């Protein structure tokens, strides 16, 4: 693709972005200082203050904004009307973040006190999703200052519960579907395929989270006095969890694969053509050897095959040294990634039944179902996607590749079902940004490219009314 000509108004937006570089960076730092961890009830006030801050930035961008309280965390919604009968663009993102718990590799600094290292800002939420959200908001501000896309109705929806399943957002979208109606939805909550190789994501896996709780004796016991005569809940749990995997990297839950749509040859060929090296991937993750479902490539395993993963395992003595104890309880936090056409509710049922069937008489097993989200595939052959490709070419200097991703964004399916609109997932982050892990980062160059891309997209959608 030839790089498109830039209009004088667009150049004005670009120089607005360049002239405000220091200010936007300072804003990003402010945003990252809120510990807006949606899963942590002690952070409720911080999450609310972060929502208030987002509202101010949206106002500053030129939108009329409201803060919508929910049973969970507030939704921030803003609009800028365009020409009557003009096209509408809905922009979505989230201001909540994952916990910043210490893990094997600890943070080099306070996760909520951002620092710049080698051109990237390091903090929890830098890439997922605060940096990406703020890039879009700054891009909108620049576009509106420069008078771009005046025909376009702009609608911006930033929520605070994405990382916990978007449970309050779903009813909001269904309730407000007239107001939210749009020809296109744009989301920046994914990654480029590689540094300098931007991507549009056309598929996301779904998810179903559950917890297994195994209860044995009424309290922790001396493992010498009682061991051998009382079943150990940690052992019971370990056997049950292990029985959820089958040979050849498969999941053992009966019926788990029944609705899985096989990959067609053409898509497999497209995936094969992407520049990807197993060796570099192994280096990136640092595992001794790669592992996965037999008969599928690494990208196919991550994007288009379902999984059963342990996210957390707790039982007995986890502190320093040894303690000879027979624990009263053991817990596992599990998530399963789902692919079209698996249904989270059905998978939850199948998984619970199977896990219960594994329970021995010597322990009580509870399966607690948590949130879920459907997998999605979106169309790539629309005018809005073409406009996004061109906008990315302006922002990143090259055309995007089309990819699927293994992560989940629950509301993408809701937008499709309630509004009838497919989302365009523009990834501003990098695959090694470390989302959900320690020392999460976001490149300041990508921050700026994201702003330019957003401004370019507004111009393209506003001028042509493409996307219908
Ligand atoms: N940004 C991610 C989703 C994502 C991850 C997209 C990787 C593309 C590549 C999002 O914020 C996220 O992490 N979602 C959760 C949702 C879940 C908790 C319901 C996820 O996928 O674990
Ligand atoms: Zn995210």
Short mmCIF file of C-alpha atoms and ligand atoms in Angstrom, two decimals:
data_model
loop_
_atom_site.label_atom_id
_atom_site.label_comp_id
_atom_site.label_asym_id
_atom_site.label_seq_id
_atom_site.Cartn_x
_atom_site.Cartn_y
_atom_site.Cartn_z
CA UNK A 1 0.00 0.00 0.00
CA UNK A 2 1.24 3.47 -0.88
CA UNK A 3 1.31 5.72 2.15
CA UNK A 4 -1.67 8.07 1.89
CA UNK A 5 -1.26 11.82 1.30
CA UNK A 6 -1.66 13.90 4.44
CA UNK A 7 -4.17 16.75 4.47
CA UNK A 8 -3.33 20.16 5.98
CA UNK A 9 -5.82 19.54 8.79
CA UNK A 10 -4.20 16.21 9.55
CA UNK A 11 -0.78 17.85 9.65
CA UNK A 12 -2.24 20.26 12.19
CA UNK A 13 -3.31 17.31 14.35
CA UNK A 14 0.17 15.85 14.03
CA UNK A 15 1.85 19.03 15.14
CA UNK A 16 -0.58 19.27 18.06
CA UNK A 17 0.59 15.79 19.09
CA UNK A 18 4.28 16.71 18.76
CA UNK A 19 3.93 19.98 20.63
CA UNK A 20 2.17 18.29 23.58
CA UNK A 21 4.54 15.37 23.95
CA UNK A 22 5.71 16.30 27.44
CA UNK A 23 2.20 17.03 28.66
CA UNK A 24 0.79 13.73 27.34
CA UNK A 25 3.63 11.81 28.93
CA UNK A 26 2.96 13.47 32.28
CA UNK A 27 -0.73 12.54 31.88
CA UNK A 28 0.23 8.93 31.26
CA UNK A 29 2.25 8.95 34.47
CA UNK A 30 -0.72 10.34 36.40
CA UNK A 31 -2.99 7.67 34.96
CA UNK A 32 -0.56 4.89 35.93
CA UNK A 33 -0.27 6.13 39.51
CA UNK A 34 -3.85 5.03 40.29
CA UNK A 35 -3.75 1.46 41.63
CA UNK A 36 -7.04 0.72 39.86
CA UNK A 37 -7.02 -3.02 40.53
CA UNK A 38 -10.61 -4.05 39.84
CA UNK A 39 -10.40 -7.44 41.57
CA UNK A 40 -9.22 -5.99 44.89
CA UNK A 41 -12.07 -4.68 47.06
CA UNK A 42 -9.62 -2.58 49.09
CA UNK A 43 -8.87 -0.59 45.92
CA UNK A 44 -12.46 0.47 45.30
CA UNK A 45 -11.72 4.12 46.11
CA UNK A 46 -8.64 4.16 43.87
CA UNK A 47 -10.67 2.67 41.02
CA UNK A 48 -13.34 5.36 41.47
CA UNK A 49 -10.74 8.15 41.54
CA UNK A 50 -9.19 6.75 38.40
CA UNK A 51 -12.60 6.84 36.67
CA UNK A 52 -12.97 10.49 37.69
CA UNK A 53 -9.56 11.23 36.19
CA UNK A 54 -10.53 9.51 32.92
CA UNK A 55 -13.65 11.63 32.79
CA UNK A 56 -11.53 14.80 32.98
CA UNK A 57 -9.29 13.61 30.14
CA UNK A 58 -12.32 12.82 28.01
CA UNK A 59 -13.75 16.28 28.64
CA UNK A 60 -10.42 17.79 27.76
CA UNK A 61 -10.53 15.83 24.49
CA UNK A 62 -13.77 17.61 23.58
CA UNK A 63 -16.41 15.08 24.64
CA UNK A 64 -19.52 15.49 26.76
CA UNK A 65 -18.97 12.97 29.51
CA UNK A 66 -20.90 11.15 32.19
CA UNK A 67 -19.78 8.82 34.93
CA UNK A 68 -22.17 5.89 35.16
CA UNK A 69 -22.19 4.20 38.56
CA UNK A 70 -22.68 0.42 38.55
CA UNK A 71 -22.82 -2.33 41.15
CA UNK A 72 -19.14 -2.76 40.43
CA UNK A 73 -16.87 0.01 39.15
CA UNK A 74 -17.97 3.16 37.26
CA UNK A 75 -18.29 3.31 33.48
CA UNK A 76 -17.07 6.50 31.82
CA UNK A 77 -19.03 7.42 28.71
CA UNK A 78 -18.56 10.43 26.44
CA UNK A 79 -19.90 11.70 23.13
CA UNK A 80 -19.24 14.33 20.51
CA UNK A 81 -22.12 14.56 18.02
CA UNK A 82 -21.31 14.83 14.32
CA UNK A 83 -23.44 15.75 11.30
CA UNK A 84 -27.03 14.45 11.57
CA UNK A 85 -27.07 11.23 9.56
CA UNK A 86 -23.26 11.06 9.73
CA UNK A 87 -21.42 7.86 10.66
CA UNK A 88 -20.70 6.90 14.26
CA UNK A 89 -17.55 5.46 15.78
CA UNK A 90 -17.53 3.81 19.19
CA UNK A 91 -14.18 3.68 20.96
CA UNK A 92 -13.74 1.23 23.85
CA UNK A 93 -11.05 0.61 26.45
CA UNK A 94 -10.56 -0.11 30.15
CA UNK A 95 -8.95 1.80 33.00
CA UNK A 96 -8.77 -1.11 35.44
CA UNK A 97 -5.64 -3.22 35.82
CA UNK A 98 -4.58 -6.64 37.05
CA UNK A 99 -3.04 -7.01 40.51
CA UNK A 100 0.70 -6.31 40.68
CA UNK A 101 1.49 -9.14 43.09
CA UNK A 102 5.08 -10.15 43.46
CA UNK A 103 5.89 -13.19 41.35
CA UNK A 104 9.07 -15.07 40.50
CA UNK A 105 10.66 -12.01 38.94
CA UNK A 106 9.74 -9.12 41.23
CA UNK A 107 9.12 -5.56 40.09
CA UNK A 108 12.26 -3.45 39.91
CA UNK A 109 10.26 -0.57 41.34
CA UNK A 110 6.84 0.26 42.81
CA UNK A 111 4.37 -0.93 40.10
CA UNK A 112 2.28 2.22 40.61
CA UNK A 113 5.19 4.65 40.40
CA UNK A 114 6.00 4.76 36.67
CA UNK A 115 9.59 5.19 35.45
CA UNK A 116 11.03 5.41 31.95
CA UNK A 117 13.49 2.69 30.92
CA UNK A 118 14.94 2.42 27.40
CA UNK A 119 12.17 4.49 25.86
CA UNK A 120 9.33 2.64 27.59
CA UNK A 121 7.26 3.55 30.60
CA UNK A 122 7.25 0.77 33.20
CA UNK A 123 4.23 0.36 35.51
CA UNK A 124 1.23 -1.92 36.02
CA UNK A 125 -1.30 -1.10 33.25
CA UNK A 126 1.27 0.67 31.03
CA UNK A 127 0.33 -1.49 28.05
CA UNK A 128 -2.86 -3.16 29.33
CA UNK A 129 -4.63 -0.88 28.92
CA UNK A 130 -3.90 2.61 30.21
CA UNK A 131 -1.19 3.54 27.71
CA UNK A 132 -3.31 2.38 24.82
CA UNK A 133 -6.47 4.08 26.12
CA UNK A 134 -4.69 7.38 26.68
CA UNK A 135 -3.14 7.23 23.20
CA UNK A 136 -6.66 7.02 21.75
CA UNK A 137 -7.92 9.87 23.94
CA UNK A 138 -4.97 12.10 22.99
CA UNK A 139 -5.52 11.18 19.33
CA UNK A 140 -9.17 12.18 19.62
CA UNK A 141 -8.20 15.45 21.26
CA UNK A 142 -5.70 16.24 18.52
CA UNK A 143 -8.21 15.36 15.79
CA UNK A 144 -10.93 17.54 17.27
CA UNK A 145 -8.55 20.46 17.85
CA UNK A 146 -7.59 20.25 14.18
CA UNK A 147 -11.22 20.04 13.04
CA UNK A 148 -10.90 16.52 11.64
CA UNK A 149 -13.89 14.22 11.13
CA UNK A 150 -16.58 16.79 11.78
CA UNK A 151 -19.28 14.54 10.32
CA UNK A 152 -18.42 11.74 12.67
CA UNK A 153 -20.39 10.96 15.83
CA UNK A 154 -17.76 10.03 18.38
CA UNK A 155 -18.71 7.78 21.28
CA UNK A 156 -16.16 6.74 23.86
CA UNK A 157 -16.74 4.04 26.47
CA UNK A 158 -14.06 3.32 29.07
CA UNK A 159 -14.88 0.76 31.75
CA UNK A 160 -13.33 -0.37 35.02
CA UNK A 161 -14.14 -4.09 35.08
CA UNK A 162 -12.58 -5.61 31.98
CA UNK A 163 -10.03 -7.55 33.98
CA UNK A 164 -12.80 -9.13 36.04
CA UNK A 165 -15.13 -10.07 33.21
CA UNK A 166 -17.01 -6.82 32.37
CA UNK A 167 -20.05 -7.93 34.34
CA UNK A 168 -21.54 -4.45 34.79
CA UNK A 169 -20.79 -3.37 31.25
CA UNK A 170 -22.85 -6.07 29.51
CA UNK A 171 -26.22 -4.86 30.90
CA UNK A 172 -25.19 -1.23 30.22
CA UNK A 173 -24.52 -1.99 26.56
CA UNK A 174 -27.82 -3.86 26.18
CA UNK A 175 -29.73 -1.07 27.92
CA UNK A 176 -28.08 1.75 25.96
CA UNK A 177 -27.92 0.11 22.59
CA UNK A 178 -29.63 2.99 20.78
CA UNK A 179 -27.18 5.50 22.17
CA UNK A 180 -24.16 3.30 21.51
CA UNK A 181 -25.11 2.36 17.96
CA UNK A 182 -22.14 2.79 15.65
CA UNK A 183 -20.88 1.71 12.25
CA UNK A 184 -17.60 0.66 13.77
CA UNK A 185 -16.05 -0.06 17.17
CA UNK A 186 -12.37 0.59 17.73
CA UNK A 187 -10.43 -1.01 20.57
CA UNK A 188 -6.75 -0.68 21.44
CA UNK A 189 -6.23 -3.47 24.00
CA UNK A 190 -4.04 -5.92 22.15
CA UNK A 191 -0.55 -5.95 20.63
CA UNK A 192 1.37 -5.51 17.42
CA UNK A 193 2.54 -8.81 15.95
CA UNK A 194 6.16 -7.81 16.54
CA UNK A 195 8.04 -4.55 17.10
CA UNK A 196 7.40 -2.40 14.03
CA UNK A 197 4.87 -4.86 12.61
CA UNK A 198 1.41 -3.54 13.51
CA UNK A 199 -1.58 -5.86 13.58
CA UNK A 200 -5.33 -5.92 13.45
CA UNK A 201 -6.73 -8.76 15.55
CA UNK A 202 -9.72 -10.53 14.00
CA UNK A 203 -10.19 -13.25 16.62
CA UNK A 204 -10.07 -13.52 20.40
CA UNK A 205 -10.43 -16.58 22.59
CA UNK A 206 -13.22 -16.73 25.13
CA UNK A 207 -12.78 -17.73 28.74
CA UNK A 208 -14.40 -19.51 31.65
CA UNK A 209 -12.97 -19.12 35.14
CA UNK A 210 -13.65 -21.45 38.04
CA UNK A 211 -12.28 -22.38 41.44
CA UNK A 212 -11.92 -25.88 42.87
CA UNK A 213 -12.00 -26.12 46.65
CA UNK A 214 -11.12 -29.43 48.30
CA UNK A 215 -11.92 -29.77 51.99
CA UNK A 216 -10.64 -32.60 54.18
CA UNK A 217 -10.20 -32.60 57.98
CA UNK A 218 -11.82 -29.76 59.93
CA UNK A 219 -8.43 -28.19 60.69
CA UNK A 220 -4.75 -28.51 59.72
CA UNK A 221 -3.25 -31.67 61.26
CA UNK A 222 0.21 -32.94 62.19
CA UNK A 223 1.25 -34.86 59.08
CA UNK A 224 3.15 -37.40 61.17
CA UNK A 225 0.35 -38.21 63.57
CA UNK A 226 -2.44 -38.20 61.01
CA UNK A 227 -0.78 -38.66 57.62
CA UNK A 228 -1.65 -41.96 55.98
CA UNK A 229 -5.00 -42.21 57.73
CA UNK A 230 -6.64 -39.00 56.48
CA UNK A 231 -6.76 -37.97 52.81
CA UNK A 232 -4.62 -34.93 52.06
CA UNK A 233 -6.71 -32.26 50.24
CA UNK A 234 -3.63 -30.96 48.41
CA UNK A 235 -2.94 -34.46 47.04
CA UNK A 236 -6.59 -34.91 46.11
CA UNK A 237 -6.62 -31.57 44.33
CA UNK A 238 -3.37 -32.30 42.50
CA UNK A 239 -4.76 -35.59 41.17
CA UNK A 240 -7.99 -33.96 40.08
CA UNK A 241 -6.26 -31.07 38.34
CA UNK A 242 -3.85 -33.44 36.63
CA UNK A 243 -6.78 -35.53 35.41
CA UNK A 244 -8.11 -32.48 33.53
CA UNK A 245 -5.29 -32.83 31.01
CA UNK A 246 -5.05 -35.78 28.63
CA UNK A 247 -2.07 -37.00 26.59
CA UNK A 248 -0.90 -35.05 23.53
CA UNK A 249 -1.70 -31.65 25.07
CA UNK A 250 -5.43 -32.24 25.10
CA UNK A 251 -8.04 -31.33 27.72
CA UNK A 252 -9.69 -34.41 29.23
CA UNK A 253 -13.12 -32.97 30.08
CA UNK A 254 -15.68 -35.09 28.20
CA UNK A 255 -17.45 -33.02 25.51
CA UNK A 256 -14.88 -30.19 25.74
CA UNK A 257 -14.02 -30.32 22.02
CA UNK A 258 -17.52 -31.09 20.70
CA UNK A 259 -18.23 -27.52 19.51
CA UNK A 260 -14.68 -26.56 18.54
CA UNK A 261 -14.62 -25.31 14.97
CA UNK A 262 -11.64 -26.79 13.15
CA UNK A 263 -9.19 -24.39 11.52
CA UNK A 264 -9.56 -24.38 7.75
CA UNK A 265 -6.59 -24.90 5.48
CA UNK A 266 -6.64 -21.38 4.13
CA UNK A 267 -6.47 -19.80 7.59
CA UNK A 268 -3.70 -22.20 8.61
CA UNK A 269 -1.79 -21.12 5.54
CA UNK A 270 -2.24 -17.43 6.41
CA UNK A 271 -1.00 -18.09 9.94
CA UNK A 272 1.99 -20.04 8.60
CA UNK A 273 2.97 -17.05 6.46
CA UNK A 274 3.41 -14.75 9.46
CA UNK A 275 7.03 -14.11 10.44
CA UNK A 276 7.24 -16.22 13.59
CA UNK A 277 10.08 -18.24 15.06
CA UNK A 278 9.52 -20.97 17.66
CA UNK A 279 13.06 -20.51 18.86
CA UNK A 280 12.66 -16.78 19.49
CA UNK A 281 9.33 -17.44 21.19
CA UNK A 282 10.97 -19.98 23.47
CA UNK A 283 13.69 -17.46 24.28
CA UNK A 284 11.08 -14.80 25.06
CA UNK A 285 9.23 -17.02 27.54
CA UNK A 286 12.37 -18.67 28.90
CA UNK A 287 10.83 -22.16 29.29
CA UNK A 288 13.15 -25.19 28.93
CA UNK A 289 11.08 -26.54 26.04
CA UNK A 290 7.86 -25.59 24.28
CA UNK A 291 4.79 -27.68 24.93
CA UNK A 292 1.27 -27.96 23.49
CA UNK A 293 -1.39 -29.81 21.62
CA UNK A 294 0.06 -32.17 19.09
CA UNK A 295 -0.62 -31.36 15.44
CA UNK A 296 -0.80 -27.57 15.90
CA UNK A 297 1.76 -24.80 15.53
CA UNK A 298 2.59 -22.45 18.39
CA UNK A 299 0.40 -19.68 16.96
CA UNK A 300 -2.48 -22.08 16.34
CA UNK A 301 -2.21 -23.36 19.90
CA UNK A 302 -2.29 -19.83 21.30
CA UNK A 303 -4.98 -18.38 19.04
CA UNK A 304 -7.34 -21.08 17.91
CA UNK A 305 -7.21 -24.04 20.31
CA UNK A 306 -8.87 -24.24 23.72
CA UNK A 307 -6.95 -24.73 26.96
CA UNK A 308 -7.30 -25.64 30.64
CA UNK A 309 -4.83 -23.73 32.84
CA UNK A 310 -4.10 -23.43 36.53
CA UNK A 311 -3.72 -19.74 37.42
CA UNK A 312 -3.20 -20.26 41.13
CA UNK A 313 -2.80 -23.13 43.56
CA UNK A 314 -2.94 -22.68 47.32
CA UNK A 315 -2.64 -25.18 50.12
CA UNK A 316 -0.67 -25.91 53.26
CA UNK A 317 2.54 -24.23 54.27
CA UNK A 318 3.86 -21.81 51.66
CA UNK A 319 6.13 -19.76 53.93
CA UNK A 320 9.85 -20.17 54.59
CA UNK A 321 11.26 -23.56 55.54
CA UNK A 322 9.29 -26.72 56.15
CA UNK A 323 6.24 -27.37 58.25
CA UNK A 324 4.94 -30.91 58.50
CA UNK A 325 1.27 -30.27 58.15
CA UNK A 326 -1.66 -32.05 56.57
CA UNK A 327 -3.70 -29.09 55.29
CA UNK A 328 -7.42 -28.89 55.88
CA UNK A 329 -8.07 -27.30 52.52
CA UNK A 330 -6.65 -26.87 49.02
CA UNK A 331 -7.76 -24.47 46.30
CA UNK A 332 -7.06 -24.10 42.62
CA UNK A 333 -7.97 -21.10 40.47
CA UNK A 334 -8.56 -22.29 36.94
CA UNK A 335 -9.28 -20.61 33.62
CA UNK A 336 -10.13 -22.28 30.37
CA UNK A 337 -9.61 -20.43 27.09
CA UNK A 338 -12.36 -21.11 24.60
CA UNK A 339 -12.57 -20.92 20.83
CA UNK A 340 -15.50 -20.69 18.41
CA UNK A 341 -18.10 -22.22 18.88
CA UNK A 342 -17.59 -23.23 22.51
CA UNK A 343 -20.11 -21.77 24.92
CA UNK A 344 -18.75 -20.68 28.33
CA UNK A 345 -21.92 -21.76 30.16
CA UNK A 346 -21.87 -25.21 28.66
CA UNK A 347 -18.15 -25.60 29.27
CA UNK A 348 -18.65 -24.53 32.89
CA UNK A 349 -21.26 -27.23 33.28
CA UNK A 350 -19.16 -29.93 31.63
CA UNK A 351 -16.10 -28.99 33.67
CA UNK A 352 -18.01 -28.98 37.00
CA UNK A 353 -19.58 -32.35 36.29
CA UNK A 354 -16.27 -33.89 35.32
CA UNK A 355 -14.39 -32.43 38.30
CA UNK A 356 -17.11 -33.61 40.69
CA UNK A 357 -16.93 -37.08 39.15
CA UNK A 358 -13.24 -37.20 40.12
CA UNK A 359 -13.90 -36.40 43.78
CA UNK A 360 -13.01 -39.23 46.16
CA UNK A 361 -15.29 -40.04 49.11
CA UNK A 362 -12.49 -38.97 51.48
CA UNK A 363 -12.80 -35.23 50.67
CA UNK A 364 -15.54 -32.69 49.93
CA UNK A 365 -15.15 -30.93 46.60
CA UNK A 366 -16.75 -27.62 45.66
CA UNK A 367 -16.58 -26.16 42.16
CA UNK A 368 -17.29 -22.43 42.10
CA UNK A 369 -18.01 -20.96 38.68
CA UNK A 370 -16.71 -17.44 38.05
CA UNK A 371 -16.95 -15.16 35.00
CA UNK A 372 -16.87 -16.17 31.40
CA UNK A 373 -16.71 -14.59 27.96
CA UNK A 374 -17.48 -15.89 24.51
CA UNK A 375 -14.82 -16.30 21.85
CA UNK A 376 -15.18 -14.01 18.81
CA UNK A 377 -14.20 -13.71 15.20
CA UNK A 378 -14.87 -10.42 13.39
CA UNK A 379 -15.10 -9.53 9.71
CA UNK A 380 -12.09 -7.94 8.06
CA UNK A 381 -13.63 -7.01 4.71
CA UNK A 382 -15.49 -3.84 5.72
CA UNK A 383 -14.85 -0.22 4.78
CA UNK A 384 -14.11 0.58 8.41
CA UNK A 385 -11.37 -2.05 8.54
CA UNK A 386 -9.87 -0.62 5.33
CA UNK A 387 -9.91 2.83 6.94
CA UNK A 388 -8.20 1.38 10.02
CA UNK A 389 -5.52 -0.25 7.85
CA UNK A 390 -4.79 3.10 6.23
CA UNK A 391 -4.77 4.89 9.57
CA UNK A 392 -2.30 2.33 10.95
CA UNK A 393 -0.12 2.83 7.87
CA UNK A 394 -0.02 6.56 8.69
CA UNK A 395 0.69 6.00 12.39
CA UNK A 396 3.16 3.11 12.16
CA UNK A 397 4.62 3.63 8.69
CA UNK A 398 3.48 0.24 7.49
CA UNK A 399 0.38 -1.79 6.78
CA UNK A 400 -0.87 -4.14 9.53
CA UNK A 401 -0.98 -7.92 9.36
CA UNK A 402 -4.14 -9.77 10.41
CA UNK A 403 -3.82 -11.98 13.48
CA UNK A 404 -5.85 -13.76 16.12
CA UNK A 405 -5.02 -13.49 19.82
CA UNK A 406 -5.28 -15.85 22.74
CA UNK A 407 -6.55 -13.31 25.28
CA UNK A 408 -10.15 -12.30 25.86
CA UNK A 409 -12.07 -9.03 25.79
CA UNK A 410 -15.55 -9.95 27.02
CA UNK A 411 -17.45 -6.98 25.57
CA UNK A 412 -16.41 -7.61 21.96
CA UNK A 413 -19.05 -10.29 21.70
CA UNK A 414 -21.63 -8.06 23.41
CA UNK A 415 -21.00 -5.29 20.87
CA UNK A 416 -21.54 -7.81 18.11
CA UNK A 417 -24.75 -9.21 19.57
CA UNK A 418 -26.36 -6.12 21.09
CA UNK A 419 -25.28 -3.48 18.54
CA UNK A 420 -24.63 -5.72 15.54
CA UNK A 421 -21.20 -4.11 15.23
CA UNK A 422 -17.86 -5.84 14.82
CA UNK A 423 -14.87 -4.42 16.67
CA UNK A 424 -11.62 -3.40 15.02
CA UNK A 425 -8.82 -4.39 17.37
CA UNK A 426 -5.79 -2.21 16.81
CA UNK A 427 -2.86 -3.38 18.90
CA UNK A 428 -0.57 -0.59 20.08
CA UNK A 429 1.36 -2.70 22.58
CA UNK A 430 4.18 -5.19 21.97
CA UNK A 431 4.05 -8.95 22.57
CA UNK A 432 6.77 -8.67 25.23
CA UNK A 433 5.21 -5.76 27.13
CA UNK A 434 4.57 -8.13 30.01
CA UNK A 435 0.83 -7.58 30.47
CA UNK A 436 -0.37 -9.17 33.75
CA UNK A 437 3.27 -9.85 34.73
CA UNK A 438 6.03 -7.94 36.53
CA UNK A 439 7.68 -4.84 35.01
CA UNK A 440 4.91 -4.26 32.50
CA UNK A 441 5.96 -1.65 29.94
CA UNK A 442 4.71 0.41 27.02
CA UNK A 443 6.90 2.08 24.43
CA UNK A 444 6.60 5.85 24.31
CA UNK A 445 7.05 5.66 20.53
CA UNK A 446 4.03 3.37 20.32
CA UNK A 447 2.16 5.80 22.58
CA UNK A 448 2.72 8.53 19.99
CA UNK A 449 2.04 6.24 17.01
CA UNK A 450 -1.24 5.30 18.64
CA UNK A 451 -2.28 8.95 18.88
CA UNK A 452 -1.44 9.58 15.23
CA UNK A 453 -3.29 6.42 14.18
CA UNK A 454 -6.40 7.49 16.07
CA UNK A 455 -6.36 10.98 14.56
CA UNK A 456 -5.92 9.47 11.09
CA UNK A 457 -8.80 7.08 11.65
CA UNK A 458 -11.11 9.91 12.68
CA UNK A 459 -10.23 11.79 9.54
CA UNK A 460 -10.81 8.78 7.32
CA UNK A 461 -14.08 7.66 8.86
CA UNK A 462 -15.40 11.21 9.16
CA UNK A 463 -14.64 12.28 5.64
CA UNK A 464 -15.82 9.32 3.66
CA UNK A 465 -18.54 7.97 5.94
CA UNK A 466 -16.98 4.61 5.30
CA UNK A 467 -17.85 1.69 7.46
CA UNK A 468 -21.49 1.17 6.51
N1 LIG B 1 -5.78 -6.84 26.93
C1 LIG B 1 -6.27 -8.10 27.39
C2 LIG B 1 -6.80 -8.99 26.31
C3 LIG B 1 -5.76 -9.42 25.32
C4 LIG B 1 -4.66 -10.14 25.76
C5 LIG B 1 -5.90 -9.15 24.00
C6 LIG B 1 -3.70 -10.53 24.86
C7 LIG B 1 -4.96 -9.55 23.10
C8 LIG B 1 -3.85 -10.23 23.54
C9 LIG B 1 -7.35 -7.91 28.42
O1 LIG B 1 -7.21 -6.78 29.22
C10 LIG B 1 -7.36 -9.10 29.32
O2 LIG B 1 -6.35 -9.46 29.86
N2 LIG B 1 -8.49 -9.71 29.48
C11 LIG B 1 -8.68 -10.79 30.39
C12 LIG B 1 -10.16 -11.00 30.45
C13 LIG B 1 -10.66 -11.95 31.46
C14 LIG B 1 -10.13 -11.72 32.84
C15 LIG B 1 -12.16 -11.98 31.46
C16 LIG B 1 -7.95 -12.04 29.92
O3 LIG B 1 -7.87 -12.30 28.71
O4 LIG B 1 -7.44 -12.75 30.77
ZN1 LIG B 2 -6.53 -5.21 28.71
#
